[in-house]
Structures are given as structure tokens and as C-alpha cells.
Amino acid sequence: MYVSVQDQPFDLGTVSAKFAEGHSNNGAIVTFTGLVRGGADDRLEAMEIEHYPGMTEAALNAMAENAINRFSLGDALIIHRYGRLVPGEMIMMVATAARHRKNAFEAAEFLMDYLKSRAPFWKREISDSGASWVASKDEDEDALSRW
Amino acid sequence: MYVSVQDQPFDLGTVSAKFAEGHSNNGAIVTFTGLVRGGADDRLEAMEIEHYPGMTEAALNAMAENAINRFSLGDALIIHRYGRLVPGEMIMMVATAARHRKNAFEAAEFLMDYLKSRAPFWKREISDSGASWVASKDEDEDALSRW
Amino acid sequence: MDILYFAWVRERIGVPRERIETSAATVSDLVAELRSREERYELAFSDLGSLRVAVDQELADFDASLAGVREVAFFPPMTGG
Amino acid sequence: MDILYFAWVRERIGVPRERIETSAATVSDLVAELRSREERYELAFSDLGSLRVAVDQELADFDASLAGVREVAFFPPMTGG
């Protein structure tokens, strides 16, 4: 299990390759990577992510442990950045390893659903018209009800 | 869109990093990687994968195109190996890029479900007790009914 | 007790954290006490439905007890991932 | 017409492909013609429920027409991924 809350970028290739190493009992590996989108008309200059040091690490560790137990994972990984990011940059990623594909997929979706509305991160979008906090979506809250 | 049927290994890190480049309108990237498992008691020596040259490439291209259209993907990738593989080696991977996570996840599962029972590959397991063709699973056939 | 504020709650209150002396029994009592202090608190806590609270770094309800609690944080619904 | 065999169908027939002259109108007719040839074909085609067929490299049903077809392939259910 690996959990990291960091302001520095991470390398998807390096992280994916390292995560996949030595999984001779886990036939299925799923990764999800979230990137900063440019926005509807590409006017987003940057995204600033604030978090709650201490609580964030504890929340992410608990989510990864829950996923491992619930979906019988061989391994799980969560990396989430904070600070200022520009469009195209990677915000976060999760990775899951399981014996079969169904559990690996479900665990990755489970982690994403919890990260969206239960991990203490707040996004603010900076464009040429100013800065605004990203509003939470009802659909993200609703997504939790399936677990 | 990238589709490859190959006997040579691929590098998950390199492929993932390259696939994720320049997706400023796709906020969500999902990868699935399938590895050869050692088997219940680690007695598997190797897996041999046979395929139907010509039909395989056409089938995989059609699946990738279907996924892109059906889930409004920004991009899709399928790599599938054939030949002799040992436990721990990567058999195949898919990658999907979409604006939102739901479509990226669903498209990756869609591709996996179709690869399992509609792409002309046949696996044979070699152990110290001999060689046997892997039987198709009813659950894999059933998985197609959700799409 | 340490009180922390994040995102637009922090912006409205004007500070990221402060230490206060309180005998509030629950989070709700604490909120009522803060709202009675100054306009900026009244503004930040005007719509509790749009607020979330963590007690000692765990998500909690507004009726959670503050007995023995060291840290309470207020913030909008989270937008991670 | 080229006939291709894969996996255990190939093993039972003994060759990966062969060219045959046939006037079979459908895949089913072709199967019947092959079964009447030799024991190894009878063995390979004994349970059609466990076989799949591709006509000119596309999955097809056993009642598919062979008019104008260049290549027919027989194999067990696929096990990719």
C-alpha cells in the first residue's frame, strides 16, 4: 500500500511500472489518473488545490485500507497533489491490483468516489475572469450510495 | 487511437506516460493491465497465446473505434501479446481517455469484456502436469450483456 | 481548542486557524457561539447545509460532542479527485 | 476456399489450415461435408455448441452463407484479455 499527498508532480509511467512489479498473484491492475482540464473554452489558467494536512493523509490511508479489505486487493496506491497546477498536469492517481479484473475496476471506482467527496481537498479555478471555488456535485455525493 | 498485436513485451510505464500526454481536454485516464498469474499453487510454468493474424487486428481496431464512439473518448489504446509468457509478465493492456471518470472507467471495462470473449485469442497453460487450453467462462460471456 | 477553516470558509473568517476558549458541549453549540461573535462568523456559518465539519480530523455531524476534543475544522463540501 | 483451425480444433484436425474445393452453401453444410470425410473431422466438430466460426475474418453463425467467401475459420470460444 502506498499513499502520498504531495505538491510535487509525479511520473505516471514510473509509478505505474513500479506498482505493477512482482504481482504474480494479481492478474489485474487498474490505474486512474486525473488531469487538469483546460475548461470549456480553454480559459482556465490554473487550478489551486488546498487540503487539510494531517487529516488528508489519515483519510487517504483509511480509504486505501478499506479498498484492500473490501475488494481483496493485493495492493493499492493513492497519490494526490495540492498547490498550483496548470491544465494538462496530473492532479492525482489511484492504482489497484487484484486477482481478477472485476475487483480491480470496482476498487478503483470506489477509491475515486471516496476521494471526490470524502477526502479534504478543495479546488479553486483561476481564469482571466477571476478565481472561484469549485462547487461539489450532487452526482459525486450520490455516487457513494452504491458502495 | 493505438492498437497493437505483438509477441514482444511492452513497457507499461512508457506506454502509460505516452498515452497521457497532451490530454488537456480529457480529465480522466484509465488503464487496465492483465498479467500472467502463477496459478493456485504457483505451478504454472508458462502461458501460450495463439491468435488469428489479420482477424485479430481488425477485431481490436473495431473494438477501439466502438469504445471511442460509444463513450465519447478522446483516445483509446489496446495492446495484446501472443506467444509464450511466464508468470508475472504482462499479457495485455487497454487505456482510455475521457472528459469525466465515469466514461473512462466504463469504456475500459467495455473493452476488457469484448477482448475476453470476442477477440480471437486462445490461451494454453503449461504446467509440470502438462498443457491445457483455458476454458471460456460463462461469466465472461454474460458480461457482454450489460453493453 | 484549535478551530481550523478551509477554502471559502477560511476566506470569510479571514484566518486559517485560531485557538479559542469555549465550554460548548457540541459542534452546534460552538457554531452558535462563533456566530454571536462577529459579522464575519455570521456570514461564514449562515448556511450550515453547505458546511462540513471534522472533529479531531475525522468527519463528524454538527451534533457531535466536543468533550476532550482538541481540534475542530469547518469547510465546504470536499472536491478532491 | 481456405479453411483455418485454431487452438484445440487445430490440434484435432492436425493442420492449421487447408484449401478445399466445396460447393457448400452455408457454414453448416461445410461442417457436414467435413464431418463425413474422416474421423478427425468428426471428432473436431462433434459438439458445435463448443465451436465458433468466422467467415472472411468476421464472427458468424453456422447458418451464414458461403457465397463469395474466401476464408472460413473454426475455433473454440475465445479466451483473450
Short mmCIF file of C-alpha atoms in Angstrom, two decimals:
data_model
loop_
_atom_site.label_atom_id
_atom_site.label_comp_id
_atom_site.label_asym_id
_atom_site.label_seq_id
_atom_site.Cartn_x
_atom_site.Cartn_y
_atom_site.Cartn_z
CA MET A 1 0.00 0.00 0.00
CA TYR A 2 1.30 3.44 -0.91
CA VAL A 3 -0.31 6.80 -0.11
CA SER A 4 1.19 10.20 -0.84
CA VAL A 5 -0.07 13.78 -0.51
CA GLN A 6 2.41 15.99 -2.30
CA ASP A 7 2.86 19.32 -4.03
CA GLN A 8 5.42 17.95 -6.48
CA PRO A 9 4.43 16.31 -9.78
CA PHE A 10 4.55 12.52 -10.07
CA ASP A 11 5.52 10.46 -13.08
CA LEU A 12 2.65 8.24 -14.19
CA GLY A 13 4.96 5.94 -16.11
CA THR A 14 7.38 5.38 -13.26
CA VAL A 15 4.63 4.96 -10.67
CA SER A 16 2.62 2.54 -12.85
CA ALA A 17 5.65 0.42 -13.71
CA LYS A 18 6.76 0.21 -10.07
CA PHE A 19 3.23 -0.62 -8.87
CA ALA A 20 2.92 -3.46 -11.39
CA GLU A 21 6.16 -5.14 -10.36
CA GLY A 22 6.11 -8.57 -8.77
CA HIS A 23 2.37 -9.17 -8.83
CA SER A 24 2.48 -12.82 -9.78
CA ASN A 25 -0.75 -13.46 -7.84
CA ASN A 26 -2.60 -10.40 -9.08
CA GLY A 27 -3.66 -10.76 -12.68
CA ALA A 28 -5.40 -7.39 -12.94
CA ILE A 29 -4.07 -3.87 -12.45
CA VAL A 30 -6.18 -0.76 -12.90
CA THR A 31 -4.96 2.82 -12.75
CA PHE A 32 -6.96 6.03 -12.80
CA THR A 33 -5.28 9.37 -13.43
CA GLY A 34 -6.97 12.74 -13.11
CA LEU A 35 -5.67 15.71 -15.12
CA VAL A 36 -6.45 19.41 -15.01
CA ARG A 37 -8.71 20.18 -17.97
CA GLY A 38 -8.43 23.46 -19.81
CA GLY A 39 -12.10 24.27 -19.26
CA ALA A 40 -14.96 24.70 -21.72
CA ASP A 41 -13.24 27.47 -23.68
CA ASP A 42 -9.68 26.76 -22.52
CA ARG A 43 -9.71 29.86 -20.35
CA LEU A 44 -8.53 28.11 -17.19
CA GLU A 45 -5.11 29.40 -16.23
CA ALA A 46 -4.54 27.26 -13.18
CA MET A 47 -6.14 25.14 -10.51
CA GLU A 48 -5.19 25.65 -6.88
CA ILE A 49 -5.78 22.78 -4.50
CA GLU A 50 -5.98 23.32 -0.75
CA HIS A 51 -6.01 20.45 1.72
CA TYR A 52 -6.09 19.66 5.44
CA PRO A 53 -2.60 18.45 6.42
CA GLY A 54 -2.83 15.56 8.85
CA MET A 55 -6.44 14.70 8.14
CA THR A 56 -5.76 14.22 4.42
CA GLU A 57 -3.09 11.57 4.95
CA ALA A 58 -5.24 9.76 7.55
CA ALA A 59 -8.32 9.84 5.28
CA LEU A 60 -6.42 8.52 2.26
CA ASN A 61 -4.79 5.74 4.27
CA ALA A 62 -8.19 4.70 5.62
CA MET A 63 -9.67 4.67 2.09
CA ALA A 64 -6.83 2.54 0.73
CA GLU A 65 -7.17 0.07 3.62
CA ASN A 66 -10.92 -0.11 3.16
CA ALA A 67 -10.50 -0.80 -0.55
CA ILE A 68 -7.91 -3.53 0.10
CA ASN A 69 -10.19 -5.30 2.59
CA ARG A 70 -13.44 -4.84 0.75
CA PHE A 71 -12.18 -5.93 -2.66
CA SER A 72 -9.48 -8.41 -1.53
CA LEU A 73 -6.80 -6.38 -3.27
CA GLY A 74 -3.19 -7.43 -3.45
CA ASP A 75 -2.18 -3.76 -3.37
CA ALA A 76 -3.50 -0.21 -3.63
CA LEU A 77 -1.97 3.20 -4.28
CA ILE A 78 -3.20 6.79 -3.94
CA ILE A 79 -1.24 9.89 -4.91
CA HIS A 80 -2.90 13.31 -4.65
CA ARG A 81 -1.29 16.67 -5.26
CA TYR A 82 -2.03 20.06 -3.75
CA GLY A 83 -0.90 23.56 -4.65
CA ARG A 84 -1.00 25.26 -8.05
CA LEU A 85 -1.44 23.14 -11.19
CA VAL A 86 -1.85 24.18 -14.81
CA PRO A 87 -4.03 22.50 -17.49
CA GLY A 88 -2.65 19.15 -18.61
CA GLU A 89 -0.91 18.50 -15.28
CA MET A 90 -1.78 15.36 -13.35
CA ILE A 91 -3.76 16.03 -10.17
CA MET A 92 -3.92 12.55 -8.73
CA MET A 93 -3.90 8.86 -9.43
CA VAL A 94 -5.06 5.62 -7.87
CA ALA A 95 -3.92 2.10 -8.69
CA THR A 96 -5.36 -1.25 -7.66
CA ALA A 97 -4.10 -4.82 -8.06
CA ALA A 98 -6.42 -7.81 -7.71
CA ARG A 99 -6.66 -11.42 -8.84
CA HIS A 100 -9.48 -10.63 -11.26
CA ARG A 101 -10.49 -7.59 -13.28
CA LYS A 102 -13.89 -7.00 -11.67
CA ASN A 103 -12.41 -6.33 -8.23
CA ALA A 104 -9.60 -4.18 -9.60
CA PHE A 105 -12.06 -1.99 -11.53
CA GLU A 106 -14.56 -1.73 -8.68
CA ALA A 107 -11.88 -0.86 -6.15
CA ALA A 108 -10.51 1.92 -8.36
CA GLU A 109 -14.02 3.39 -8.80
CA PHE A 110 -14.66 3.05 -5.06
CA LEU A 111 -11.45 4.97 -4.29
CA MET A 112 -12.31 7.68 -6.82
CA ASP A 113 -15.84 8.10 -5.45
CA TYR A 114 -14.50 8.50 -1.91
CA LEU A 115 -11.68 10.82 -2.95
CA LYS A 116 -14.19 13.07 -4.73
CA SER A 117 -16.31 13.83 -1.70
CA ARG A 118 -14.67 12.41 1.43
CA ALA A 119 -11.03 13.48 1.18
CA PRO A 120 -10.34 17.01 2.49
CA PHE A 121 -9.29 18.72 -0.73
CA TRP A 122 -10.78 21.90 -2.15
CA LYS A 123 -10.19 23.08 -5.71
CA ARG A 124 -10.15 26.68 -6.86
CA GLU A 125 -10.12 27.60 -10.54
CA ILE A 126 -8.15 30.60 -11.69
CA SER A 127 -9.12 32.13 -15.05
CA ASP A 128 -8.77 35.55 -16.62
CA SER A 129 -12.15 36.44 -15.15
CA GLY A 130 -11.04 35.70 -11.58
CA ALA A 131 -10.90 32.86 -9.07
CA SER A 132 -13.74 30.64 -7.91
CA TRP A 133 -14.07 27.63 -5.64
CA VAL A 134 -15.21 24.50 -7.46
CA ALA A 135 -18.68 23.51 -6.23
CA SER A 136 -19.27 19.93 -5.15
CA LYS A 137 -21.56 17.95 -7.46
CA ASP A 138 -24.67 16.14 -6.29
CA GLU A 139 -23.73 13.29 -8.60
CA ASP A 140 -20.43 12.84 -6.74
CA GLU A 141 -22.25 12.62 -3.41
CA ASP A 142 -24.83 10.27 -4.96
CA ALA A 143 -22.04 8.04 -6.32
CA LEU A 144 -21.20 7.00 -2.74
CA SER A 145 -24.58 5.37 -2.24
CA ARG A 146 -23.63 2.41 -4.43
CA TRP A 147 -20.91 1.22 -2.04
CA MET B 1 -6.10 5.53 -31.21
CA TYR B 2 -3.41 2.88 -30.95
CA VAL B 3 -3.82 -0.87 -31.43
CA SER B 4 -1.01 -3.41 -31.38
CA VAL B 5 -0.89 -7.21 -31.53
CA GLN B 6 2.66 -8.23 -30.72
CA ASP B 7 4.82 -11.05 -29.41
CA GLN B 8 7.30 -8.68 -27.77
CA PRO B 9 6.81 -7.32 -24.21
CA PHE B 10 5.58 -3.75 -23.76
CA ASP B 11 6.59 -1.28 -21.07
CA LEU B 12 3.57 -0.24 -19.01
CA GLY B 13 5.31 2.89 -17.74
CA THR B 14 6.37 4.13 -21.16
CA VAL B 15 3.02 3.33 -22.76
CA SER B 16 1.00 4.95 -19.93
CA ALA B 17 3.12 8.10 -19.91
CA LYS B 18 2.91 8.50 -23.69
CA PHE B 19 -0.84 7.87 -23.72
CA ALA B 20 -1.42 10.54 -21.06
CA GLU B 21 0.48 13.24 -22.94
CA GLY B 22 -1.35 16.26 -24.22
CA HIS B 23 -4.82 15.43 -22.96
CA SER B 24 -5.82 18.92 -21.86
CA ASN B 25 -9.45 18.19 -22.70
CA ASN B 26 -9.57 14.76 -21.16
CA GLY B 27 -9.52 14.90 -17.38
CA ALA B 28 -9.73 11.16 -16.83
CA ILE B 29 -7.39 8.37 -17.90
CA VAL B 30 -7.94 4.72 -17.03
CA THR B 31 -5.57 1.85 -17.75
CA PHE B 32 -6.09 -1.85 -17.29
CA THR B 33 -3.19 -4.27 -17.41
CA GLY B 34 -3.51 -8.05 -17.40
CA LEU B 35 -0.66 -10.19 -16.06
CA VAL B 36 0.00 -13.93 -16.14
CA ARG B 37 -0.78 -15.29 -12.68
CA GLY B 38 1.24 -18.12 -11.20
CA GLY B 39 -1.85 -20.25 -10.66
CA ALA B 40 -3.45 -21.58 -7.48
CA ASP B 41 -0.32 -23.37 -6.32
CA ASP B 42 2.19 -21.47 -8.46
CA ARG B 43 2.66 -24.48 -10.67
CA LEU B 44 2.09 -22.61 -13.93
CA GLU B 45 5.29 -22.59 -15.97
CA ALA B 46 4.07 -20.59 -18.91
CA MET B 47 1.07 -19.39 -20.84
CA GLU B 48 0.99 -19.73 -24.60
CA ILE B 49 -1.32 -17.45 -26.54
CA GLU B 50 -2.43 -18.29 -30.06
CA HIS B 51 -4.27 -15.77 -32.25
CA TYR B 52 -5.75 -15.31 -35.71
CA PRO B 53 -3.44 -12.94 -37.63
CA GLY B 54 -5.46 -10.49 -39.69
CA MET B 55 -8.75 -11.02 -37.89
CA THR B 56 -7.20 -10.07 -34.53
CA GLU B 57 -6.01 -6.66 -35.68
CA ALA B 58 -9.35 -5.95 -37.39
CA ALA B 59 -11.34 -7.01 -34.31
CA LEU B 60 -9.25 -4.89 -31.94
CA ASN B 61 -9.46 -1.84 -34.19
CA ALA B 62 -13.24 -2.23 -34.37
CA MET B 63 -13.49 -2.53 -30.57
CA ALA B 64 -11.38 0.58 -30.01
CA GLU B 65 -13.47 2.55 -32.51
CA ASN B 66 -16.70 1.36 -30.92
CA ALA B 67 -15.47 2.40 -27.49
CA ILE B 68 -14.42 5.85 -28.71
CA ASN B 69 -17.82 6.47 -30.30
CA ARG B 70 -19.95 4.95 -27.58
CA PHE B 71 -18.22 6.64 -24.65
CA SER B 72 -17.12 9.87 -26.39
CA LEU B 73 -13.50 9.10 -25.67
CA GLY B 74 -10.66 11.42 -26.52
CA ASP B 75 -8.42 8.41 -27.12
CA ALA B 76 -8.16 4.65 -26.69
CA LEU B 77 -5.35 2.09 -26.74
CA ILE B 78 -5.20 -1.71 -26.91
CA ILE B 79 -2.03 -3.79 -26.76
CA HIS B 80 -2.30 -7.58 -26.71
CA ARG B 81 0.55 -10.06 -26.81
CA TYR B 82 0.73 -13.57 -28.22
CA GLY B 83 3.31 -16.32 -27.90
CA ARG B 84 4.88 -17.73 -24.74
CA LEU B 85 4.64 -15.74 -21.49
CA VAL B 86 5.77 -16.64 -17.98
CA PRO B 87 4.03 -15.73 -14.69
CA GLY B 88 4.34 -12.04 -13.85
CA GLU B 89 4.60 -10.99 -17.50
CA MET B 90 2.08 -8.53 -18.89
CA ILE B 91 -0.36 -10.09 -21.36
CA MET B 92 -2.24 -7.01 -22.47
CA MET B 93 -3.38 -3.54 -21.59
CA VAL B 94 -6.08 -1.07 -22.53
CA ALA B 95 -6.15 2.67 -21.87
CA THR B 96 -8.98 5.16 -22.24
CA ALA B 97 -9.10 8.96 -22.02
CA ALA B 98 -12.36 10.86 -21.47
CA ARG B 99 -13.56 14.16 -20.08
CA HIS B 100 -15.02 12.51 -16.99
CA ARG B 101 -14.15 9.44 -14.96
CA LYS B 102 -17.40 7.54 -15.49
CA ASN B 103 -16.89 7.26 -19.26
CA ALA B 104 -13.21 6.41 -18.93
CA PHE B 105 -13.96 3.57 -16.48
CA GLU B 106 -16.92 2.22 -18.45
CA ALA B 107 -15.01 2.27 -21.73
CA ALA B 108 -12.10 0.34 -20.20
CA GLU B 109 -14.49 -2.29 -18.81
CA PHE B 110 -16.32 -2.44 -22.16
CA LEU B 111 -13.02 -3.08 -23.97
CA MET B 112 -12.00 -5.74 -21.45
CA ASP B 113 -15.34 -7.54 -21.71
CA TYR B 114 -15.09 -7.63 -25.50
CA LEU B 115 -11.42 -8.66 -25.51
CA LYS B 116 -12.24 -11.57 -23.20
CA SER B 117 -14.74 -13.27 -25.47
CA ARG B 118 -14.77 -11.56 -28.87
CA ALA B 119 -11.11 -11.15 -29.79
CA PRO B 120 -9.58 -14.24 -31.47
CA PHE B 121 -7.05 -15.24 -28.81
CA TRP B 122 -6.74 -18.65 -27.19
CA LYS B 123 -4.70 -19.30 -24.07
CA ARG B 124 -2.98 -22.53 -23.17
CA GLU B 125 -1.50 -23.16 -19.74
CA ILE B 126 1.70 -25.13 -19.43
CA SER B 127 2.44 -26.69 -16.02
CA ASP B 128 4.54 -29.62 -14.86
CA SER B 129 1.44 -31.79 -15.28
CA GLY B 130 1.05 -30.91 -18.95
CA ALA B 131 -0.65 -28.39 -21.21
CA SER B 132 -4.33 -27.48 -21.32
CA TRP B 133 -6.44 -24.95 -23.20
CA VAL B 134 -8.05 -22.37 -20.95
CA ALA B 135 -11.83 -22.82 -21.00
CA SER B 136 -14.01 -19.79 -21.64
CA LYS B 137 -16.05 -18.67 -18.64
CA ASP B 138 -19.81 -18.24 -18.72
CA GLU B 139 -19.36 -15.09 -16.63
CA ASP B 140 -17.20 -13.57 -19.37
CA GLU B 141 -19.88 -14.26 -21.97
CA ASP B 142 -22.54 -12.94 -19.60
CA ALA B 143 -20.54 -9.75 -19.01
CA LEU B 144 -21.26 -8.68 -22.59
CA SER B 145 -24.98 -8.47 -21.96
CA ARG B 146 -24.61 -5.25 -19.99
CA TRP B 147 -23.38 -3.29 -23.03
CA MET C 1 -9.42 24.29 21.35
CA ASP C 2 -7.99 24.82 17.85
CA ILE C 3 -10.50 25.85 15.22
CA LEU C 4 -9.48 25.47 11.56
CA TYR C 5 -11.12 26.90 8.45
CA PHE C 6 -10.63 25.83 4.85
CA ALA C 7 -11.50 27.13 1.36
CA TRP C 8 -14.18 29.84 1.30
CA VAL C 9 -14.90 29.39 4.99
CA ARG C 10 -11.30 30.41 5.66
CA GLU C 11 -11.68 33.37 3.32
CA ARG C 12 -14.83 34.57 5.07
CA ILE C 13 -13.41 34.16 8.57
CA GLY C 14 -10.14 35.75 7.48
CA VAL C 15 -7.76 33.36 9.25
CA PRO C 16 -6.83 29.70 8.61
CA ARG C 17 -6.89 28.79 12.30
CA GLU C 18 -7.37 30.22 15.75
CA ARG C 19 -7.30 28.98 19.32
CA ILE C 20 -10.37 29.70 21.43
CA GLU C 21 -11.54 29.00 24.95
CA THR C 22 -15.02 27.53 24.90
CA SER C 23 -17.32 25.45 27.04
CA ALA C 24 -19.53 24.48 24.11
CA ALA C 25 -20.77 20.91 24.52
CA THR C 26 -21.36 20.14 20.85
CA VAL C 27 -20.31 21.40 17.42
CA SER C 28 -23.69 23.12 17.09
CA ASP C 29 -23.13 24.96 20.38
CA LEU C 30 -19.71 26.04 19.14
CA VAL C 31 -21.19 27.32 15.88
CA ALA C 32 -23.83 29.32 17.81
CA GLU C 33 -21.12 30.80 20.00
CA LEU C 34 -18.99 31.80 16.99
CA ARG C 35 -21.96 33.27 15.09
CA SER C 36 -22.75 35.55 18.04
CA ARG C 37 -19.22 36.95 17.99
CA GLU C 38 -18.83 38.94 14.80
CA GLU C 39 -20.40 39.54 11.41
CA ARG C 40 -17.72 37.53 9.57
CA TYR C 41 -18.63 34.40 11.56
CA GLU C 42 -22.32 35.00 11.00
CA LEU C 43 -21.57 35.21 7.27
CA ALA C 44 -19.40 32.07 7.21
CA PHE C 45 -21.92 29.99 9.16
CA SER C 46 -25.14 31.34 7.64
CA ASP C 47 -25.91 28.13 5.73
CA LEU C 48 -24.92 25.02 7.68
CA GLY C 49 -26.21 22.81 4.86
CA SER C 50 -23.26 23.97 2.76
CA LEU C 51 -20.75 23.27 5.52
CA ARG C 52 -18.93 20.16 6.68
CA VAL C 53 -17.15 19.64 9.98
CA ALA C 54 -14.27 17.47 11.17
CA VAL C 55 -13.66 16.77 14.85
CA ASP C 56 -10.07 15.78 15.66
CA GLN C 57 -9.53 15.25 11.94
CA GLU C 58 -12.48 12.92 11.38
CA LEU C 59 -15.68 13.88 9.56
CA ALA C 60 -18.46 14.42 12.08
CA ASP C 61 -22.03 15.66 12.45
CA PHE C 62 -22.99 19.02 13.91
CA ASP C 63 -24.40 17.31 16.99
CA ALA C 64 -21.04 15.65 17.77
CA SER C 65 -19.78 16.10 21.32
CA LEU C 66 -16.73 18.27 21.95
CA ALA C 67 -15.75 16.52 25.19
CA GLY C 68 -11.97 16.06 25.17
CA VAL C 69 -11.69 17.40 21.62
CA ARG C 70 -8.52 19.27 20.62
CA GLU C 71 -9.30 20.35 17.05
CA VAL C 72 -12.43 21.27 15.10
CA ALA C 73 -12.39 22.18 11.40
CA PHE C 74 -15.07 23.80 9.23
CA PHE C 75 -15.08 23.68 5.45
CA PRO C 76 -17.29 23.40 2.36
CA PRO C 77 -18.11 20.03 0.76
CA MET C 78 -14.86 18.49 -0.44
CA THR C 79 -13.85 18.50 -4.10
CA GLY C 80 -10.93 16.11 -4.36
CA GLY C 81 -10.05 13.60 -7.04
CA MET D 1 -11.76 -21.89 -50.07
CA ASP D 2 -9.25 -21.61 -47.20
CA ILE D 3 -10.28 -23.34 -44.00
CA LEU D 4 -8.41 -22.34 -40.81
CA TYR D 5 -8.39 -24.09 -37.45
CA PHE D 6 -7.25 -22.69 -34.10
CA ALA D 7 -6.48 -23.98 -30.60
CA TRP D 8 -7.79 -27.50 -29.87
CA VAL D 9 -9.71 -27.58 -33.15
CA ARG D 10 -6.37 -27.21 -34.92
CA GLU D 11 -4.89 -29.97 -32.75
CA ARG D 12 -7.74 -32.36 -33.52
CA ILE D 13 -7.71 -31.70 -37.27
CA GLY D 14 -3.93 -31.86 -37.32
CA VAL D 15 -3.28 -28.85 -39.59
CA PRO D 16 -3.64 -25.10 -39.06
CA ARG D 17 -5.15 -24.53 -42.49
CA GLU D 18 -6.07 -26.25 -45.70
CA ARG D 19 -7.55 -25.34 -49.07
CA ILE D 20 -10.61 -27.25 -50.16
CA GLU D 21 -12.96 -27.28 -53.10
CA THR D 22 -16.55 -27.21 -51.90
CA SER D 23 -19.97 -26.29 -53.13
CA ALA D 24 -21.38 -25.98 -49.59
CA ALA D 25 -23.92 -23.15 -49.43
CA THR D 26 -23.61 -22.44 -45.71
CA VAL D 27 -21.19 -22.99 -42.86
CA SER D 28 -23.42 -25.82 -41.61
CA ASP D 29 -23.23 -27.52 -44.99
CA LEU D 30 -19.45 -27.18 -44.93
CA VAL D 31 -19.30 -28.72 -41.45
CA ALA D 32 -21.45 -31.65 -42.59
CA GLU D 33 -19.18 -32.17 -45.59
CA LEU D 34 -16.04 -32.11 -43.43
CA ARG D 35 -17.50 -34.48 -40.82
CA SER D 36 -18.23 -37.05 -43.49
CA ARG D 37 -14.59 -37.02 -44.61
CA GLU D 38 -12.56 -38.51 -41.80
CA GLU D 39 -12.67 -39.45 -38.14
CA ARG D 40 -10.53 -36.44 -37.08
CA TYR D 41 -13.10 -34.01 -38.53
CA GLU D 42 -15.94 -35.94 -36.89
CA LEU D 43 -14.06 -35.59 -33.60
CA ALA D 44 -13.33 -31.89 -34.00
CA PHE D 45 -16.91 -31.00 -34.98
CA SER D 46 -18.74 -33.37 -32.65
CA ASP D 47 -20.05 -30.57 -30.40
CA LEU D 48 -20.94 -27.46 -32.40
CA GLY D 49 -22.03 -25.69 -29.21
CA SER D 50 -18.40 -25.52 -28.15
CA LEU D 51 -17.28 -24.13 -31.53
CA ARG D 52 -17.21 -20.66 -33.00
CA VAL D 53 -16.84 -19.72 -36.66
CA ALA D 54 -15.50 -16.70 -38.54
CA VAL D 55 -16.33 -16.06 -42.19
CA ASP D 56 -13.80 -13.89 -44.00
CA GLN D 57 -12.38 -12.91 -40.59
CA GLU D 58 -15.66 -11.84 -39.03
CA LEU D 59 -17.57 -13.80 -36.38
CA ALA D 60 -20.57 -15.51 -37.96
CA ASP D 61 -23.34 -18.01 -37.29
CA PHE D 62 -23.37 -21.57 -38.57
CA ASP D 63 -26.16 -20.71 -40.98
CA ALA D 64 -24.08 -17.99 -42.64
CA SER D 65 -23.89 -18.15 -46.43
CA LEU D 66 -20.60 -19.07 -48.08
CA ALA D 67 -21.36 -17.29 -51.37
CA GLY D 68 -18.23 -15.44 -52.46
CA VAL D 69 -16.41 -16.35 -49.25
CA ARG D 70 -12.64 -16.85 -49.37
CA GLU D 71 -11.82 -17.91 -45.81
CA VAL D 72 -13.65 -19.79 -43.04
CA ALA D 73 -12.15 -20.37 -39.59
CA PHE D 74 -13.23 -22.75 -36.82
CA PHE D 75 -12.13 -22.40 -33.20
CA PRO D 76 -13.26 -22.77 -29.57
CA PRO D 77 -14.75 -19.82 -27.62
CA MET D 78 -12.11 -17.11 -27.38
CA THR D 79 -10.12 -16.51 -24.21
CA GLY D 80 -8.36 -13.19 -24.70
CA GLY D 81 -7.71 -10.38 -22.26
#
